[in-house]
CSV table of C-alpha atoms and ligand atoms in Angstrom, one decimal:
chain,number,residue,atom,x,y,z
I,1,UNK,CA,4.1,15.4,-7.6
I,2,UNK,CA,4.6,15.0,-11.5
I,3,UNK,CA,6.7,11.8,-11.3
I,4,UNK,CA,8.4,13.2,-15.0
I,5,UNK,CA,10.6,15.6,-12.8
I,6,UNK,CA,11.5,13.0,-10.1
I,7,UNK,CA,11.8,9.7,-11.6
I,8,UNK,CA,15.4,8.1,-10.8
I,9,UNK,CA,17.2,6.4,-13.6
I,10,UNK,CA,18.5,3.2,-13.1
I,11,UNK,CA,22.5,4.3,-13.3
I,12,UNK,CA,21.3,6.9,-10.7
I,13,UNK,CA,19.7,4.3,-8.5
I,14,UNK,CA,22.7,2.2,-8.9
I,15,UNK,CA,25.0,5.0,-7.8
I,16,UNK,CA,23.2,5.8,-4.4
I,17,UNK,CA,24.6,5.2,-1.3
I,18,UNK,CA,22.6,3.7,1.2
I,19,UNK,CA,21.0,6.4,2.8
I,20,UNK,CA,19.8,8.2,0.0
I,21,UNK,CA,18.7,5.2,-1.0
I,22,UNK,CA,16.7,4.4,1.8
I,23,UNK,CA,15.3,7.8,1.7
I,24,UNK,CA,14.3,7.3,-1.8
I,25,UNK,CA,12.7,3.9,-1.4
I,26,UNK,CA,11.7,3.4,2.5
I,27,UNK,CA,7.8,3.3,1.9
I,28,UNK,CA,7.5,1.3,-1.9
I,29,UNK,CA,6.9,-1.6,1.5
I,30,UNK,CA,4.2,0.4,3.7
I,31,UNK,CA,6.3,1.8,7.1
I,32,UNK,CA,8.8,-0.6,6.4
I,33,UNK,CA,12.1,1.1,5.2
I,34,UNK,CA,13.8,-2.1,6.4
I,35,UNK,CA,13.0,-3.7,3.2
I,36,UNK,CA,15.2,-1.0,0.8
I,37,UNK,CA,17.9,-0.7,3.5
I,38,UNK,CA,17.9,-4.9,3.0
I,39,UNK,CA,18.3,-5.0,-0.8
I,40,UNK,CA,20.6,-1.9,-1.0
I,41,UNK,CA,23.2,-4.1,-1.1
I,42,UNK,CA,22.1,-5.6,-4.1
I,43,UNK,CA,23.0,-2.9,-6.4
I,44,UNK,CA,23.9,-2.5,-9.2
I,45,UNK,CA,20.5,-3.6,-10.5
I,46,UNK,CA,19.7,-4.2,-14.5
I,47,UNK,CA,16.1,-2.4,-14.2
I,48,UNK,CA,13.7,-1.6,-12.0
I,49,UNK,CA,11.7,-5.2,-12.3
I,50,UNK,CA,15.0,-6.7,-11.1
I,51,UNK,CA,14.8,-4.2,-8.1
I,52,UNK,CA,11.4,-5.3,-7.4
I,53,UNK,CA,12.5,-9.1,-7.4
I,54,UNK,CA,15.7,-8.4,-4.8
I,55,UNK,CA,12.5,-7.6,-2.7
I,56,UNK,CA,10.1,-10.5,-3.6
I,57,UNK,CA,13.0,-12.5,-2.5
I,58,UNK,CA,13.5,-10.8,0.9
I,59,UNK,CA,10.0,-11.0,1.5
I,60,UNK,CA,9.6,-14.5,0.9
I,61,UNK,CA,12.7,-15.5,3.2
I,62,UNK,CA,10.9,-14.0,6.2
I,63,UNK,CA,9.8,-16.2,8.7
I,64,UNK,CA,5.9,-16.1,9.6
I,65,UNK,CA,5.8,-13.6,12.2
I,66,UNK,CA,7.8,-11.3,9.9
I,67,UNK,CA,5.3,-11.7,7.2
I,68,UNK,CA,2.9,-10.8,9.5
I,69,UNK,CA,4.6,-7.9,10.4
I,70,UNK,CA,4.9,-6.5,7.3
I,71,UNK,CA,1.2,-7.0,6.8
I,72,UNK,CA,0.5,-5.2,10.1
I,73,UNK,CA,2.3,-2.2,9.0
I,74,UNK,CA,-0.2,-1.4,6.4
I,75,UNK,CA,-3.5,0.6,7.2
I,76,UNK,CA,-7.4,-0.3,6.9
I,77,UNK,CA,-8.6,0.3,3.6
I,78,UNK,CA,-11.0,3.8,4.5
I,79,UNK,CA,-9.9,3.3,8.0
I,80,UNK,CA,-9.0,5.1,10.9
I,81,UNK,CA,-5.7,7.1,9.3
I,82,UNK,CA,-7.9,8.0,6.4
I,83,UNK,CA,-10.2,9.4,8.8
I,84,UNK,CA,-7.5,11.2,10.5
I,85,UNK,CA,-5.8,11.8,7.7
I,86,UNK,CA,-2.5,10.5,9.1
I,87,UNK,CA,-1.8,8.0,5.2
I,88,UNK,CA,1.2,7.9,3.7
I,89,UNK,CA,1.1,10.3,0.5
I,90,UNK,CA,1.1,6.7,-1.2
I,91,UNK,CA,-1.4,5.0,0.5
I,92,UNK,CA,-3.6,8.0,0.6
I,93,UNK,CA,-3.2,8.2,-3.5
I,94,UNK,CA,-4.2,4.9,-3.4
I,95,UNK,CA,-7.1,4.4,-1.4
I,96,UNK,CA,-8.4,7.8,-3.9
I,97,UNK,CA,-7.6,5.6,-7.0
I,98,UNK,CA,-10.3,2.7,-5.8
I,99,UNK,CA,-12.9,5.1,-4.9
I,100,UNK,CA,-12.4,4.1,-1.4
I,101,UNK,CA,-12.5,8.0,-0.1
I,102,UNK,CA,-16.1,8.5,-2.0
I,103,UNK,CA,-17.6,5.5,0.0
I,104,UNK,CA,-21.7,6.3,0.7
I,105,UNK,CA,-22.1,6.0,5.0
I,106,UNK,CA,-23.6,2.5,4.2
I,107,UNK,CA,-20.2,1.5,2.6
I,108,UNK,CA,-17.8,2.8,4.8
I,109,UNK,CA,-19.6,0.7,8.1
I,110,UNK,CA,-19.7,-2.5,5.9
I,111,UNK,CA,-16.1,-2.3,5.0
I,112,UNK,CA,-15.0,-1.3,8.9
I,113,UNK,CA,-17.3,-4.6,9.7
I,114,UNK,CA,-15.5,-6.6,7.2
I,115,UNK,CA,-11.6,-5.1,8.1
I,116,UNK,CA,-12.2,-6.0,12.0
I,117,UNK,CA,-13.9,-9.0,11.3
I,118,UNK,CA,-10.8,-10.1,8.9
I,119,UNK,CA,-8.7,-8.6,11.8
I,120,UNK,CA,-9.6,-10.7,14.3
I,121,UNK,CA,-9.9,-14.0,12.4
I,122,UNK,CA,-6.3,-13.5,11.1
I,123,UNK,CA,-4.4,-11.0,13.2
I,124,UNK,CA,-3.4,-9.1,10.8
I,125,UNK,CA,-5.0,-6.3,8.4
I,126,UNK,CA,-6.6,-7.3,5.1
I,127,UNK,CA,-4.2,-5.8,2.3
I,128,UNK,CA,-5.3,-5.4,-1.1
I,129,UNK,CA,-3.1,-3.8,-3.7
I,130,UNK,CA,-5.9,-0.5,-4.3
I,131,UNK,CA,-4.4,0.7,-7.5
I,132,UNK,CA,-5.5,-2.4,-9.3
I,133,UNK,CA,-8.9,-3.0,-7.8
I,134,UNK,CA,-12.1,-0.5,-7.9
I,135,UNK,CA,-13.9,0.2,-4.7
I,136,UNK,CA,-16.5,-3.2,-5.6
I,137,UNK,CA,-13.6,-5.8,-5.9
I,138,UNK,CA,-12.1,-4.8,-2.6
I,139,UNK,CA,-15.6,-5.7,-1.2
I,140,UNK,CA,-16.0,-8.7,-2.6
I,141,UNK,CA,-12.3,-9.4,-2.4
I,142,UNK,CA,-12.7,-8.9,1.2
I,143,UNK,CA,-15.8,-11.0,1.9
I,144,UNK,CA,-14.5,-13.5,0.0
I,145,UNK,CA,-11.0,-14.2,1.2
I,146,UNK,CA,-12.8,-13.9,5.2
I,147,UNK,CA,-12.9,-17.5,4.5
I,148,UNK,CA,-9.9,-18.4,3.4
I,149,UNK,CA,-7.2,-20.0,6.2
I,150,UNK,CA,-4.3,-17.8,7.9
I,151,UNK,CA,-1.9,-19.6,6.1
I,152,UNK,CA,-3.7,-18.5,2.5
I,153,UNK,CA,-4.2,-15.3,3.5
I,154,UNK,CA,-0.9,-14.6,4.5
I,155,UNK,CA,0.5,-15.5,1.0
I,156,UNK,CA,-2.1,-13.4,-0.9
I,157,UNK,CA,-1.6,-10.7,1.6
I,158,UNK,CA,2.0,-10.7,1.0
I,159,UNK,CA,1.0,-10.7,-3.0
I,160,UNK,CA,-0.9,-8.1,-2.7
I,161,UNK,CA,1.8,-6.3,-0.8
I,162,UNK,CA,4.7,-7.2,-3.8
I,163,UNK,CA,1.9,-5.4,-6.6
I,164,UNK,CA,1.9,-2.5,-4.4
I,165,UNK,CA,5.5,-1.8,-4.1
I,166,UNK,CA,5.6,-2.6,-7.9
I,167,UNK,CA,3.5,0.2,-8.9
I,168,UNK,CA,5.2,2.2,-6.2
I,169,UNK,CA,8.6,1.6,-7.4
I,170,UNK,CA,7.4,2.5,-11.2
I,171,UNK,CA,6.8,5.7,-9.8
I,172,UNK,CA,10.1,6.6,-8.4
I,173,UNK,CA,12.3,4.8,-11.2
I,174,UNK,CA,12.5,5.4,-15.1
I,175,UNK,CA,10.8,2.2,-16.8
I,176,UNK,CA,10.7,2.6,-20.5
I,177,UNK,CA,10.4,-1.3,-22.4
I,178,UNK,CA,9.8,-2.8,-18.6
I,179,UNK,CA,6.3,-4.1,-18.3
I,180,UNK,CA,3.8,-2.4,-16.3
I,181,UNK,CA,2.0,-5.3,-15.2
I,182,UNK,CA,3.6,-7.8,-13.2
N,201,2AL,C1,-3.4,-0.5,1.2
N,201,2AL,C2,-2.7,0.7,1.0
N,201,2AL,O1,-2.4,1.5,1.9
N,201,2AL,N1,-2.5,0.9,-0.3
N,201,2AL,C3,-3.0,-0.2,-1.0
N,201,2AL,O2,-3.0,-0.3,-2.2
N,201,2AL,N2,-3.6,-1.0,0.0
N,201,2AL,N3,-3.8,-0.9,2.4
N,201,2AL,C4,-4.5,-2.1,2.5
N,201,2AL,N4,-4.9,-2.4,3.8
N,201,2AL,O3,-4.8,-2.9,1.6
């Protein structure tokens, strides 16, 4: 998709009604169209930074178990819907940009090792934001925050969840003099 011929502009994103809206942004939060069907109501916004802040703020009022949530809804990093081929058209994008679909055989079973272990220490799946990390710092990214507590790891989870739906967003919305990088 050449993202020239479909960005919105931000009078156009201002001027959707809620269901056009949701359509357009129900996945910049993985499987969780809740999240633009929560800040619609926000509208209009000044550019698409303050977008992405109406949902920081959402995020960070959820309780725990809604954090969690969120976090759950997001697959394994070369996982099983990579190996089923059942991604998003995002995620799958994404997991391509880190190298993560070129993993040697060696790789792939040290990462599954790693994702359950860091599943069933913390309940919830280890989410890093791909696009900004190359196939090497999602290992050690991974290895190291294993031994970080629950409560850690669902903040940087949750961080690593806003830098996704940043980048996500840039690709929907026009963003000329708005900064790239968070
Ligand atoms: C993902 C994903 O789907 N895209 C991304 O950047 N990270 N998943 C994950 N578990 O970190």
């Amino acid at each position: 998709m050449d993202p020239l011929t479909t960005w919105k502009s931000v009078p156009e994103v201002n001027q959707m009604g809620y269901e056009e809206f949701v359509t357009v942004f129900g996945n910049v939060v993985e499987h969780c169209s809740l999240v633009a069907a929560a800040v619609w109501k926000f509208r209009p916004f000044k550019d698409v930074r303050h977008l992405h802040e109406e949902i920081c703020i959402f995020i960070d009022q959820l309780p725990t178990a809604g954090g969690e949530g969120i976090l759950r809804l997001h697959p394994d990093l070369a996982g099983r819907a990579a190996r089923e081929a059942t991604l998003t058209s995002e995620s799958n994008r994404e997991q391509r940009a880190a190298g993560l679909t070129d993993l040697t055989h060696e790789e792939k079973m040290q990462l599954t090792r790693m994702n359950d272990s860091y599943r069933s220490k913390f309940g919830f799946p280890f989410v890093i934001c791909a696009r900004r990390n190359k196939k090497e710092a999602i290992m050690e990214g991974i290895r190291s925050r294993l031994k970080n507590s629950p409560e850690v790891e669902l903040h940087k989870g949750l961080g690593e969840v806003k830098k996704i739906c940043y980048l996500r967003l840039l690709d929907l919305v026009e963003h000329e003099g708005v900064e790239s990088r968070l």
